[in-house]
Short mmCIF file of C-alpha atoms in Angstrom, two decimals:
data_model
loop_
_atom_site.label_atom_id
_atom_site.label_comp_id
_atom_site.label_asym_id
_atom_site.label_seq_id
_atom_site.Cartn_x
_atom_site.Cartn_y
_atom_site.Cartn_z
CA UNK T 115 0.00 0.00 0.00
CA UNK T 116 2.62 2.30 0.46
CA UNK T 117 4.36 1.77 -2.44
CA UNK T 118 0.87 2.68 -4.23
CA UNK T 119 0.76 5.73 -2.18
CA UNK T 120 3.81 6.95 -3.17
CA UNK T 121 3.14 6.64 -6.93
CA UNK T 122 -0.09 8.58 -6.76
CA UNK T 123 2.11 11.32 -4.57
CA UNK T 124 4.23 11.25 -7.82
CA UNK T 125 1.73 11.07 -10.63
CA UNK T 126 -0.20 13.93 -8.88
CA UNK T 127 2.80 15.92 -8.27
CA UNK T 128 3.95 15.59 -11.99
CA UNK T 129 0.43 16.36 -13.45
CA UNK T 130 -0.30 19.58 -11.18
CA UNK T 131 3.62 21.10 -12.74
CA UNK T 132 2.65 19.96 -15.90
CA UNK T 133 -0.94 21.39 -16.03
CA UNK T 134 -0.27 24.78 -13.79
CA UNK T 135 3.20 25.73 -14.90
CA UNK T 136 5.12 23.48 -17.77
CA UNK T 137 2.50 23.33 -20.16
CA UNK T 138 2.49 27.37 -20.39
CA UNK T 139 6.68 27.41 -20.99
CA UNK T 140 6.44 25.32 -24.27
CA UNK T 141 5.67 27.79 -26.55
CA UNK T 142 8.66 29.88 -25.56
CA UNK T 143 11.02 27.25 -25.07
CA UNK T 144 9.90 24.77 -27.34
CA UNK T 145 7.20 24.87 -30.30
CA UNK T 146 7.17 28.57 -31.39
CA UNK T 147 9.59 31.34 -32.78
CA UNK T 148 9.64 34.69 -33.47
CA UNK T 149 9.31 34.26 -37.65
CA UNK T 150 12.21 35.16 -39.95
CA UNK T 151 11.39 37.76 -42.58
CA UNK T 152 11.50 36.25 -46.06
CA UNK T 153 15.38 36.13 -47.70
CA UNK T 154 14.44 38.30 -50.24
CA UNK T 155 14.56 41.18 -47.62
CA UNK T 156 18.18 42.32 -47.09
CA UNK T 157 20.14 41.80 -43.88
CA UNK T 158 17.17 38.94 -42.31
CA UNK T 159 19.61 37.43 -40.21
CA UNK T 160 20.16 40.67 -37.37
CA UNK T 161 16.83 41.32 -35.12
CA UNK T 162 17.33 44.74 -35.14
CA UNK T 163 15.79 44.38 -38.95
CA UNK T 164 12.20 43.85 -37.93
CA UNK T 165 9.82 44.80 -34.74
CA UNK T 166 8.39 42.01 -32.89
CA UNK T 167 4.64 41.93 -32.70
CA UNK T 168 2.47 39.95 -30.29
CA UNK T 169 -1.12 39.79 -31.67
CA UNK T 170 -4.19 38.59 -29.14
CA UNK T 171 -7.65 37.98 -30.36
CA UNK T 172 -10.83 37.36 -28.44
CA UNK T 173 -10.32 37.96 -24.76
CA UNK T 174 -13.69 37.81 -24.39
CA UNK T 175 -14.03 38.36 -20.92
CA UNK T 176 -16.75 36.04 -19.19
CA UNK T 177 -19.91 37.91 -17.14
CA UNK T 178 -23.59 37.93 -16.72
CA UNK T 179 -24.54 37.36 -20.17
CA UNK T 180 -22.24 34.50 -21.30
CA UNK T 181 -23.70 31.21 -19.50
CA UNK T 182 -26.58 32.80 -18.25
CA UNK T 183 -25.67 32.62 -14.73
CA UNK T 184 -26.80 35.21 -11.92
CA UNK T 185 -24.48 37.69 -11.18
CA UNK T 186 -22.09 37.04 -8.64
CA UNK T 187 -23.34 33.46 -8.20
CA UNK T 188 -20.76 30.85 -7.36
CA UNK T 189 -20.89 29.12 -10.46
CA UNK T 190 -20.09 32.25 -12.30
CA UNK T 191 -17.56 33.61 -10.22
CA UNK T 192 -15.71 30.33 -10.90
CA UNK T 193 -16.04 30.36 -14.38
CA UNK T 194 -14.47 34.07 -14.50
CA UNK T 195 -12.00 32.75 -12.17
CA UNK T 196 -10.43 29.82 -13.87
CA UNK T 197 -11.24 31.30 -17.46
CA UNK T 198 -8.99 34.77 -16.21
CA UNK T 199 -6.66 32.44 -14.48
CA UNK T 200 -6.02 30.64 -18.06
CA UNK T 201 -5.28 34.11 -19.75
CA UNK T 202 -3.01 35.47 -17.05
CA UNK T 203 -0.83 32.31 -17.47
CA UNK T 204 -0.65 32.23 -20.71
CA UNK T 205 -0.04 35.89 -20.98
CA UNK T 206 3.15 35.76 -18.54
CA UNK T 207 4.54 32.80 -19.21
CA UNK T 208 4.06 32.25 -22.80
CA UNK T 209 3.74 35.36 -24.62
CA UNK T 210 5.76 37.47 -22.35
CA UNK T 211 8.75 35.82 -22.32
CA UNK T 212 9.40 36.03 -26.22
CA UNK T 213 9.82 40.14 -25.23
CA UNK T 214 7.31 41.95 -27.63
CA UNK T 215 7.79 45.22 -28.85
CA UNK T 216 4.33 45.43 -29.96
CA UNK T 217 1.09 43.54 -28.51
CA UNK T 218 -1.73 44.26 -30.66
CA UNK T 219 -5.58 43.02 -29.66
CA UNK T 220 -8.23 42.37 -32.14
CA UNK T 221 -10.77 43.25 -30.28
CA UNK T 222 -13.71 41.58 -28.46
CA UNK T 223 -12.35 42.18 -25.10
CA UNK T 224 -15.44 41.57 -22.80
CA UNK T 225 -18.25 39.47 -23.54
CA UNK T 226 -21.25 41.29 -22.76
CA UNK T 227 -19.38 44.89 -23.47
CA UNK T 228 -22.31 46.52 -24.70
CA UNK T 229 -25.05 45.48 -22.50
CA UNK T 230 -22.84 46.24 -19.37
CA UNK T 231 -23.80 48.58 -16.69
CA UNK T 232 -21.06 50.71 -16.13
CA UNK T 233 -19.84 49.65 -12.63
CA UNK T 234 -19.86 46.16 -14.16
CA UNK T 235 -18.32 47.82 -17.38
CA UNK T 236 -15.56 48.98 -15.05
CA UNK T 237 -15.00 45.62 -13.62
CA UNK T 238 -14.38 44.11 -17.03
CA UNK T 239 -11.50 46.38 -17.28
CA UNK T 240 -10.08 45.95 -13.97
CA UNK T 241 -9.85 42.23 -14.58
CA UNK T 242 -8.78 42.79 -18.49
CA UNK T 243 -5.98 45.08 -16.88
CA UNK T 244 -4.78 42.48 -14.02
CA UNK T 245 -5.16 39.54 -16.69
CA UNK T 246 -2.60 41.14 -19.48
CA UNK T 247 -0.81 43.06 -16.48
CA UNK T 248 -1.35 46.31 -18.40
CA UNK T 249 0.09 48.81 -15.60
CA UNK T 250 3.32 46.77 -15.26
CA UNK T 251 3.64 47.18 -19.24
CA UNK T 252 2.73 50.58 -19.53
CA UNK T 253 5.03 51.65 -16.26
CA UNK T 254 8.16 49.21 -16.92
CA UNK T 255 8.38 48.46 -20.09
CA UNK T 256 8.45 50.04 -24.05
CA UNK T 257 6.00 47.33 -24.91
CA UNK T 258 3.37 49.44 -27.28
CA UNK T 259 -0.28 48.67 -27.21
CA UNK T 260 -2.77 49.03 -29.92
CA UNK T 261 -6.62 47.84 -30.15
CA UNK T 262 -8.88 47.18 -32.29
CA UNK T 263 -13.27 47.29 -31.78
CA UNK T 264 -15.04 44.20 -31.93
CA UNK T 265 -18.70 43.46 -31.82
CA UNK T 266 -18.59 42.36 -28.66
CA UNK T 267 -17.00 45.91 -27.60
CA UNK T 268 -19.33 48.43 -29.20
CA UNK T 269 -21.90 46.34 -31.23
CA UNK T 270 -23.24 46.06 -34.46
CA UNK T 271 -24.75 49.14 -36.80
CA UNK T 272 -28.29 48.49 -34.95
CA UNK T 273 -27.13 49.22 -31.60
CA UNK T 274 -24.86 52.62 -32.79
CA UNK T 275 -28.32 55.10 -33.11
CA UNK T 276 -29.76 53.18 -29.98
CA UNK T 277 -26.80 53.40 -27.79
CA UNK T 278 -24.63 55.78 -28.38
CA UNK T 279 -22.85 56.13 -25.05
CA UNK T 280 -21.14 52.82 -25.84
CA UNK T 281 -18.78 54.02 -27.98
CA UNK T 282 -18.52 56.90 -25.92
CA UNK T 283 -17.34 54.86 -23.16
CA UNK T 284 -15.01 52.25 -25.14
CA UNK T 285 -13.29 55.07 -26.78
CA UNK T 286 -12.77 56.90 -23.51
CA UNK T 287 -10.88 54.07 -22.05
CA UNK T 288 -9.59 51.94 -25.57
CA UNK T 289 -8.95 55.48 -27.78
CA UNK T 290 -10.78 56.12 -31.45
CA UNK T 291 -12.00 52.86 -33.87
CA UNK T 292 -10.42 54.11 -36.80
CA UNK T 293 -7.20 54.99 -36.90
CA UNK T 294 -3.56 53.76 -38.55
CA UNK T 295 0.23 53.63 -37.28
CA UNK T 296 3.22 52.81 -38.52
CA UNK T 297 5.66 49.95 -37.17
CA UNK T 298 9.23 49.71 -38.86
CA UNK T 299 8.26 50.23 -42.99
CA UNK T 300 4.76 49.08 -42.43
CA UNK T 301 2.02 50.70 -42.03
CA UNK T 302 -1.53 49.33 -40.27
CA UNK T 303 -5.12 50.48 -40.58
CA UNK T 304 -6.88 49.98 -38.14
CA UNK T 305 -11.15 49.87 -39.13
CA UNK T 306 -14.19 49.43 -37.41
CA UNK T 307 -16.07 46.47 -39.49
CA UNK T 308 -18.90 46.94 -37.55
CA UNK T 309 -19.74 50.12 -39.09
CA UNK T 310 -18.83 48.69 -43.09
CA UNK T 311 -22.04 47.29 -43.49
CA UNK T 312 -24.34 50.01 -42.21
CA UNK T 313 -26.89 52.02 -44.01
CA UNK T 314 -24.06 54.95 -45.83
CA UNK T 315 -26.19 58.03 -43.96
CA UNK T 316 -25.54 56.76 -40.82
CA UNK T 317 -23.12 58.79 -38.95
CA UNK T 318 -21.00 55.80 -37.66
CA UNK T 319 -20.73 54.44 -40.63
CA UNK T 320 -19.71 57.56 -42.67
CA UNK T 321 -17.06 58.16 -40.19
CA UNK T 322 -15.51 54.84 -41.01
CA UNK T 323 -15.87 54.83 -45.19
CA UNK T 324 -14.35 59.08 -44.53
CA UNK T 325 -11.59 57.24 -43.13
CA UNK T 326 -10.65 54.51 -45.45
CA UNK T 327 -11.23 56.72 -48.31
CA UNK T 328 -8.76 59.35 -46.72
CA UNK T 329 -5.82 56.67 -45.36
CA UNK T 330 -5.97 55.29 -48.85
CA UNK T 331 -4.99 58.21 -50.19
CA UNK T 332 -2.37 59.12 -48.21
CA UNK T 333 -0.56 55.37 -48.67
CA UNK T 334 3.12 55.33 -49.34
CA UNK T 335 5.20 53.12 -50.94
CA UNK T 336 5.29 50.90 -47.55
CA UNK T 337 3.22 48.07 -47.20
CA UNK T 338 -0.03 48.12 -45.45
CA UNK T 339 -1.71 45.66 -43.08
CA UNK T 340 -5.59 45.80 -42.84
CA UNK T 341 -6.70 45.29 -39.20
CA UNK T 342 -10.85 44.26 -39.28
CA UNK T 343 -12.11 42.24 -36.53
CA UNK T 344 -14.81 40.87 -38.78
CA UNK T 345 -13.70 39.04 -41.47
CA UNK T 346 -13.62 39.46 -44.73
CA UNK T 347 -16.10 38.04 -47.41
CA UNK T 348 -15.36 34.43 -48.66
CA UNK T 349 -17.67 32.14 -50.46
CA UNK T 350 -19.49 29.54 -48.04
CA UNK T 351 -17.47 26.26 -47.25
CA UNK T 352 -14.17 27.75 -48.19
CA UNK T 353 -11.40 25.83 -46.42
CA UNK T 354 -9.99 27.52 -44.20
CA UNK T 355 -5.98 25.80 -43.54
CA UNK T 356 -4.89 23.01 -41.44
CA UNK T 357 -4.86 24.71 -38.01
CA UNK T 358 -8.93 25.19 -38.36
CA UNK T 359 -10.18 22.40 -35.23
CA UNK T 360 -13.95 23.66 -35.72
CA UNK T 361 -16.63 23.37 -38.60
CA UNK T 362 -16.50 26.06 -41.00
CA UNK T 363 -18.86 29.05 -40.89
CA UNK T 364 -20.77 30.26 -43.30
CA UNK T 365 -22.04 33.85 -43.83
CA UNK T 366 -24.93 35.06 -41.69
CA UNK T 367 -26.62 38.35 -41.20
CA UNK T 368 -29.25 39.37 -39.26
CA UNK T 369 -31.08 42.67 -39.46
CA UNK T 370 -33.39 44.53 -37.89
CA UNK T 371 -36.80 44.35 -38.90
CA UNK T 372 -37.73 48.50 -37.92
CA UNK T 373 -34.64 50.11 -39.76
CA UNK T 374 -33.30 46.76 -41.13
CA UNK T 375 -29.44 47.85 -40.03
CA UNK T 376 -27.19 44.55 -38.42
CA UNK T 377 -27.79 42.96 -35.64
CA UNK T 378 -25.30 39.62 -36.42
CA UNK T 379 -22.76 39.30 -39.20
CA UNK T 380 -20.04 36.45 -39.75
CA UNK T 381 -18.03 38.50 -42.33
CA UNK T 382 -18.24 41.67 -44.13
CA UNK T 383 -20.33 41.63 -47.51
CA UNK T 384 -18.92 40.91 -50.44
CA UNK T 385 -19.27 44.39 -52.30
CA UNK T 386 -18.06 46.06 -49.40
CA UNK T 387 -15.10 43.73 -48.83
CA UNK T 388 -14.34 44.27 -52.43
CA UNK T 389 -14.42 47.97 -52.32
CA UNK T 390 -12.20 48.09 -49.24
CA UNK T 391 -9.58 46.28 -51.11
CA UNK T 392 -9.77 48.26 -53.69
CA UNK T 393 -9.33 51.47 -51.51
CA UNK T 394 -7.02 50.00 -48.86
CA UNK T 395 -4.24 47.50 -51.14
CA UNK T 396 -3.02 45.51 -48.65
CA UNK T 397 -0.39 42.82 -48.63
CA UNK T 398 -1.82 41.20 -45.17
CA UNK T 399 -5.38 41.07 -43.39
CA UNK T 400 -5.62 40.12 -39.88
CA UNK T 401 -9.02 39.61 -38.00
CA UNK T 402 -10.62 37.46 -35.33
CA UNK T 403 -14.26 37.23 -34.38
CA UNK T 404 -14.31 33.30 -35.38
CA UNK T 405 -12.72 32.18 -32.54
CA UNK T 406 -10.91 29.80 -34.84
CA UNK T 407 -8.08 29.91 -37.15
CA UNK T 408 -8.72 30.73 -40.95
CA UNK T 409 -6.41 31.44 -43.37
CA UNK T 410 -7.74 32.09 -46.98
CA UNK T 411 -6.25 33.89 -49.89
CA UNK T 412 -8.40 36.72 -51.86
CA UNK T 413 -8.37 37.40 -55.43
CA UNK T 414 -7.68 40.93 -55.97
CA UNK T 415 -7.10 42.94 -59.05
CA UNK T 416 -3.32 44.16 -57.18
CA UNK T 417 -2.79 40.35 -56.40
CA UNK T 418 -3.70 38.08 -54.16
CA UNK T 419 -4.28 38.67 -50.51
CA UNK T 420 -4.02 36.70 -47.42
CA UNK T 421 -5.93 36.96 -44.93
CA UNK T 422 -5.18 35.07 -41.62
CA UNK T 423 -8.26 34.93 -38.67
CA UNK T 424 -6.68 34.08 -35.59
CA UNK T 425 -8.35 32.05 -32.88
CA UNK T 426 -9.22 33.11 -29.29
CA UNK T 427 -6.44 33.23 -26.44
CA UNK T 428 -9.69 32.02 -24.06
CA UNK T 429 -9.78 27.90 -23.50
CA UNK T 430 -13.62 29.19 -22.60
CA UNK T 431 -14.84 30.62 -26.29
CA UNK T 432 -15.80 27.20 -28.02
CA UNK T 433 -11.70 26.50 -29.38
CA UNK T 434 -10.10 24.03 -27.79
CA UNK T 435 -6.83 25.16 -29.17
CA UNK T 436 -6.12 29.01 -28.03
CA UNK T 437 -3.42 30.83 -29.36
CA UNK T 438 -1.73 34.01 -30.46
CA UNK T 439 -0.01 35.23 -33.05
CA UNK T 440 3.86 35.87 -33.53
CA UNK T 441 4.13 38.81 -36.28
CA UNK T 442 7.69 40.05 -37.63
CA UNK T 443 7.35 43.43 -39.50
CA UNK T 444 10.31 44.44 -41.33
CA UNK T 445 12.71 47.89 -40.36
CA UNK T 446 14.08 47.86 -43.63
CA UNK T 447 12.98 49.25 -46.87
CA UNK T 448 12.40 46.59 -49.91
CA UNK T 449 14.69 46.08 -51.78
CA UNK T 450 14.67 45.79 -55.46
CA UNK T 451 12.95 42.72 -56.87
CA UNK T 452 11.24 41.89 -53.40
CA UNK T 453 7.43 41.68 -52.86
CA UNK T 454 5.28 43.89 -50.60
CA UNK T 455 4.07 40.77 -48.41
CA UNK T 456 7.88 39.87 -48.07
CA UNK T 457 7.81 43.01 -45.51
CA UNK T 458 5.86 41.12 -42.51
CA UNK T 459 5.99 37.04 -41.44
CA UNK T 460 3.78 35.59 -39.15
CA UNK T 461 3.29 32.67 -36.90
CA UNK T 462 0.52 30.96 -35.06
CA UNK T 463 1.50 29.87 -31.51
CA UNK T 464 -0.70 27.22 -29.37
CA UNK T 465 -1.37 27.14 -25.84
CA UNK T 466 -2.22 24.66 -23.26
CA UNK T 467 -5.60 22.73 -24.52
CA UNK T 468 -6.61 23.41 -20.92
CA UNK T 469 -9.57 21.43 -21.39
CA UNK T 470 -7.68 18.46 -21.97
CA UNK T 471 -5.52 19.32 -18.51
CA UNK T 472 -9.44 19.38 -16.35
CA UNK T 473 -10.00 15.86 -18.08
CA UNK T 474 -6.88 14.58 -17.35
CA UNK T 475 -7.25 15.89 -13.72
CA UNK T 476 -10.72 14.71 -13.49
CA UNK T 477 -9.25 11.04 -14.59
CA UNK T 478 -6.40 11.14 -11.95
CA UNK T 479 -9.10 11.73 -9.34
CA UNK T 480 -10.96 8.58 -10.47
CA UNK T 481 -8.32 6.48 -10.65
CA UNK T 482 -7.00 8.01 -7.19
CA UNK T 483 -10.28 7.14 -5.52
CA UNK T 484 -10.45 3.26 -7.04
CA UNK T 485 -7.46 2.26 -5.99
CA UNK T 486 -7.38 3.82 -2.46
CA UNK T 487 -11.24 2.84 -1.89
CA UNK T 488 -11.60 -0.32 -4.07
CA UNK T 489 -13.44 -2.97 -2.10
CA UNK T 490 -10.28 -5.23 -2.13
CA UNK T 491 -7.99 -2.75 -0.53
CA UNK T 492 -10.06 -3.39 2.38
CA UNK T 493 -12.08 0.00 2.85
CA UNK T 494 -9.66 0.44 5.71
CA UNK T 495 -11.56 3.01 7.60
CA UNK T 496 -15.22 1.65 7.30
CA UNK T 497 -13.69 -2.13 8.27
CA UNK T 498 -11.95 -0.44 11.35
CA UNK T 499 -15.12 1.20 12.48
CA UNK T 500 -17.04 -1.76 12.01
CA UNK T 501 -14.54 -4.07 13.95
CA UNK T 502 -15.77 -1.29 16.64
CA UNK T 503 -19.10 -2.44 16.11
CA UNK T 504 -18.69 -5.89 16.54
CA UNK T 505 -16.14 -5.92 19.30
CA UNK T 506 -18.99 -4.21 21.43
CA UNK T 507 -22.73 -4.94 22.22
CA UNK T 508 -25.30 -2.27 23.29
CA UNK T 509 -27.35 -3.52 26.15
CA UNK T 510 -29.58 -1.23 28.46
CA UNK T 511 -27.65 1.43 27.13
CA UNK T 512 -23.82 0.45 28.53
CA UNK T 513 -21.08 -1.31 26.46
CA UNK T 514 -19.60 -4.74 27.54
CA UNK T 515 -16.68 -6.53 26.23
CA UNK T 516 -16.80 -9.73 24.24
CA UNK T 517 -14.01 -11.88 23.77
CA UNK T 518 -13.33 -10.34 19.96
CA UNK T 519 -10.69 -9.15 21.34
CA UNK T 520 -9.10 -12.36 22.09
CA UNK T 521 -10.03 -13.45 18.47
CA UNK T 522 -7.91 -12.12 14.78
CA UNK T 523 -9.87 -11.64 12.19
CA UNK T 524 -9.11 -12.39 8.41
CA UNK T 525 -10.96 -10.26 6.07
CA UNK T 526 -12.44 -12.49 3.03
CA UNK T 527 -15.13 -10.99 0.12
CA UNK T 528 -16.96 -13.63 -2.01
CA UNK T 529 -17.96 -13.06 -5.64
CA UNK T 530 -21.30 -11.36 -4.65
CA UNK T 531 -19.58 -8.65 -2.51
CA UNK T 532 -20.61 -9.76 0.47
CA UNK T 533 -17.54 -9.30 3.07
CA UNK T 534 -17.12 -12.30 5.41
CA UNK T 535 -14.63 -11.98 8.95
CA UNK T 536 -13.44 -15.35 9.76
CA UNK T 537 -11.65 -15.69 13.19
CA UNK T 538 -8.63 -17.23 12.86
CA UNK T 539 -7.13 -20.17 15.99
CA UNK T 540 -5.84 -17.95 18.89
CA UNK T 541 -3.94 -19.39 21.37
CA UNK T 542 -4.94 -17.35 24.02
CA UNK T 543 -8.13 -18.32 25.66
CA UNK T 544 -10.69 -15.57 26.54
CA UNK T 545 -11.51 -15.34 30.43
CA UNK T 546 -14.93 -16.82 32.11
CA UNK T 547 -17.30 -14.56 33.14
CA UNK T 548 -18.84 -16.14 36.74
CA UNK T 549 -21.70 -13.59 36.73
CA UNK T 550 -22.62 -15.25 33.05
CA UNK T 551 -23.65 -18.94 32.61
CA UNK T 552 -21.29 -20.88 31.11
CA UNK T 553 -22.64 -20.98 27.53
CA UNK T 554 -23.34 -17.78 26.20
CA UNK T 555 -24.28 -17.28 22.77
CA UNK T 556 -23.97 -13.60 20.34
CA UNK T 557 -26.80 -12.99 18.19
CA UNK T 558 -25.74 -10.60 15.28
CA UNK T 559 -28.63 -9.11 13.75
CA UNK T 560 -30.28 -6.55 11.18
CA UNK T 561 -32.95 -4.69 11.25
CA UNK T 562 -34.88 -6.55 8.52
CA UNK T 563 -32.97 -9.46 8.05
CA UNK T 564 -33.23 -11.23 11.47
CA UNK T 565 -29.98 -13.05 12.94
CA UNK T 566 -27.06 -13.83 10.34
CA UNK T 567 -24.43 -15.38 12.63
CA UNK T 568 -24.29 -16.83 15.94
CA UNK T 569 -20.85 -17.26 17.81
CA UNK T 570 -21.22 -20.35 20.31
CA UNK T 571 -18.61 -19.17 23.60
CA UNK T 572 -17.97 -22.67 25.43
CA UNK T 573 -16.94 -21.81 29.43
CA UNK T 574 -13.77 -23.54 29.05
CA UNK T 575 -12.59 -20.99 26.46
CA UNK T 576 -12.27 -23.70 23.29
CA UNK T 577 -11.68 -22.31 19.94
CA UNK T 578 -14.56 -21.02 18.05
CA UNK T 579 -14.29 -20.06 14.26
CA UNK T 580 -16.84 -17.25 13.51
CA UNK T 581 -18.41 -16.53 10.27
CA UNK T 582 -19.78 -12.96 10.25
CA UNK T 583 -21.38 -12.13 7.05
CA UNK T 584 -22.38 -8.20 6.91
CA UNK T 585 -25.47 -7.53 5.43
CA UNK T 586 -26.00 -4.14 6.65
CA UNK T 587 -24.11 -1.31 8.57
CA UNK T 588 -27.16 -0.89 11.49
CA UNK T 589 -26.27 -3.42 13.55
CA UNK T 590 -28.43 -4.62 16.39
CA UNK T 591 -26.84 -6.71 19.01
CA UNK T 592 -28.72 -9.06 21.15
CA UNK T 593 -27.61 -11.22 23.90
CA UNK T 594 -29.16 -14.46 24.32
#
């Protein structure tokens, strides 16, 4: 038994490291890299030649309105718990130690974003802020930041007219939907798909064709990367690359039946995809929103296009794979006979399949629990406490002592399950009791089942062999 004990100590011990700490050190020691730039860009082989950019999607921050649970009730405030716990983790030990420059978010950073109060609003982005350690970054470190609106963070073009404050408040805290920056020689856009599809007199979505229509014209010769957390238009039950674990999605929109404007969309439409193409050129597209990976090429009249959607960093969003995104973008300027998309690489980095880790736990405990409780280890603390029982009588309310304890016991179970005690030959002879006659018999009984045994005590103190067989634990003892 001890042996046994010590190998569950062990098996335990190496699960809990692997689960809570290893598992979240591979991808920095092991399976992912910061990606080379392509050869055809001069001088590859020095870092200093390209910025290093981190890229999260789909936070997605659990609350009231993603299992339906009350607020603050237990179950919930677990789920936030070990959901943030995952993130945090991940975020330290496995994105953090490959030293970002940049860490861009696609957006989607609480679940219920715009049907938050804002006290509970605020608490989202406490625990967003503790979960990516935001204050540490922004106090200790160059690391820039850079996000991007997702439906879950300001809604669709139904919800812009209806509630305006919103917006108001993600732009307070995240800064303005539509913008673009430059890293090293390329330049990002930065757009708020939300807005793409609405109805063109809308204000919101004005604001975010003004935009487009003004970066595009104010392009350089660098190479641009279009930032969209919806994606992009693709024909239904195109593949979408090997790293895809989930069914593919088709397109899906849902209006409103007053002023018909979105409610739901899977990707942009296809004449507005098109015409952002057109306007914008860009060598790479980057979105989330599926929760999945997706990488598809589009066919544009510059060339084709990739487009990568990168999967959720939460093990809680329906992916059973999260990830991230390693993105090089190059310092350097092209040189001659090199293509625009040779200016950024990328790479998609898996973590833990934390699911996996809570079956695997789960399975440990099971296994823990048959071997230490299975009925032919004995039960060791249910057959000590009934030795108890059947060492001592209860008559008229005071204990007396039986010779048991003149008798060893060998524990035997029969193919039914029934557990039989079987006293073994003891040389010692129990003492006569004067004030008893000098046969006295032990009538073990049940409840319902009447006597099962009866242990025959000569006076001289022969050897008796006993043959207890327990059909219940509510004993009644009765002296005869």
């Amino acid at each position: 038994m001890s042996k046994l004990t010590v190998f569950l100590t062990l098996a335990w011990a190496l699960s809990l490291l692997y689960g809570e700490m290893f598992a979240f050190w591979i991808p920095y020691i092991w399976s992912c890299s910061w990606p080379r730039p392509p050869s055809s860009v001069s001088k590859v082989d020095n870092p200093g030649d390209y910025v290093k950019i981190a890229v999260l999607a789909d936070p997605q921050l659990m609350d009231k309105t993603s299992l339906r649970l009350a607020p603050k009730s237990l179950a919930l405030e677990m789920a936030q718990f070990y959901t943030d716990l995952f993130m945090r983790r991940a975020f330290l030990s496995s994105i953090f130690p490959f030293k970002p420059d940049v860490i861009l978010f696609l957006g989607d950073y609480f679940d219920g974003g715009p049907f938050l109060t804002d006290k509970e609003w605020l608490e989202s982005w406490s625990r967003f802020k503790h979960i990516f350690n935001l204050d540490m970054l922004q106090q200790t470190t160059n690391i820039k930041l850079f996000y991007l609106a997702g439906n879950h963070d300001v809604g669709y073009a139904a919800f812009h007219s209806r509630m305006p404050q919103v917006i108001r408040r993600y732009e307070k805290v995240f800064g303005v939907r539509n913008y673009h920056f430059t890293i090293g020689a390329v330049n990002f856009i930065a757009v708020d798909a939300q807005t793409l599809d609405g109805k063109p007199q809308g204000i919101e979505t004005a604001t975010t064709w003004n935009f487009v229509k003004e970066v595009s014209k104010n392009i350089t010769s660098r190479p641009s990367v279009l930032l969209t957390h919806i994606p992009l238009y693709r024909p239904d039950w195109t593949s979408c690359g090997p790293y895809r674990a989930s069914p593919f999605i088709n397109q899906r929109i849902n209006r409103d039946d007053h002023d018909k404007e979105i409610l739901y969309q899977n990707y942009v439409t296809e004449e507005h995809t098109n015409h952002l193409l057109e306007l914008i050129k860009p060598v790479l597209i980057l979105s989330g929103h599926d929760h999945d990976q997706c990488t598809i090429v589009h066919t544009t009249k510059h060339g084709a296009v990739k487009e990568h959607s990168l999967g959720t960093i939460s093990w809680q969003q329906g992916n059973l794979f999260p990830s991230f995104m390693l993105l090089s973008a190059s310092n350097l300027t092209l040189s001659d006979g090199s293509q625009p998309a040779d200016a950024v690489s990328t790479r998609v980095c898996f973590l833990p399949a934390q699911t996996h880790i809570y079956i695997w736990y789960l399975l440990m405990l099971i296994l823990t629990v048959l071997v230490l409780f299975w009925p032919t280890n004995g039960f060791p603390l249910l057959h000590q406490c009934m030795r108890s029982l059947i060492s001592s009588s209860i008559f008229e309310g005071v204990k007396e002592k039986i010779d048991d304890d003149f008798c060893e016991y060998e524990e035997v179970w029969d193919v039914e399950g029934s557990m039989h005690l079987i006293r073994k030959i003891s040389k010692a002879s129990p003492p006569t009791h004067s004030s008893h006659s000098s046969m006295e018999s032990l009538s073990y009984t049940t409840a319902k089942t009447g006597v099962i045994a009866t242990a025959l005590k000569p006076g001289g103190g022969s050897q008796v062999e006993c043959n207890l067989t327990l059909v219940k634990y509510r004993e009644v003892f009765v002296r005869t």
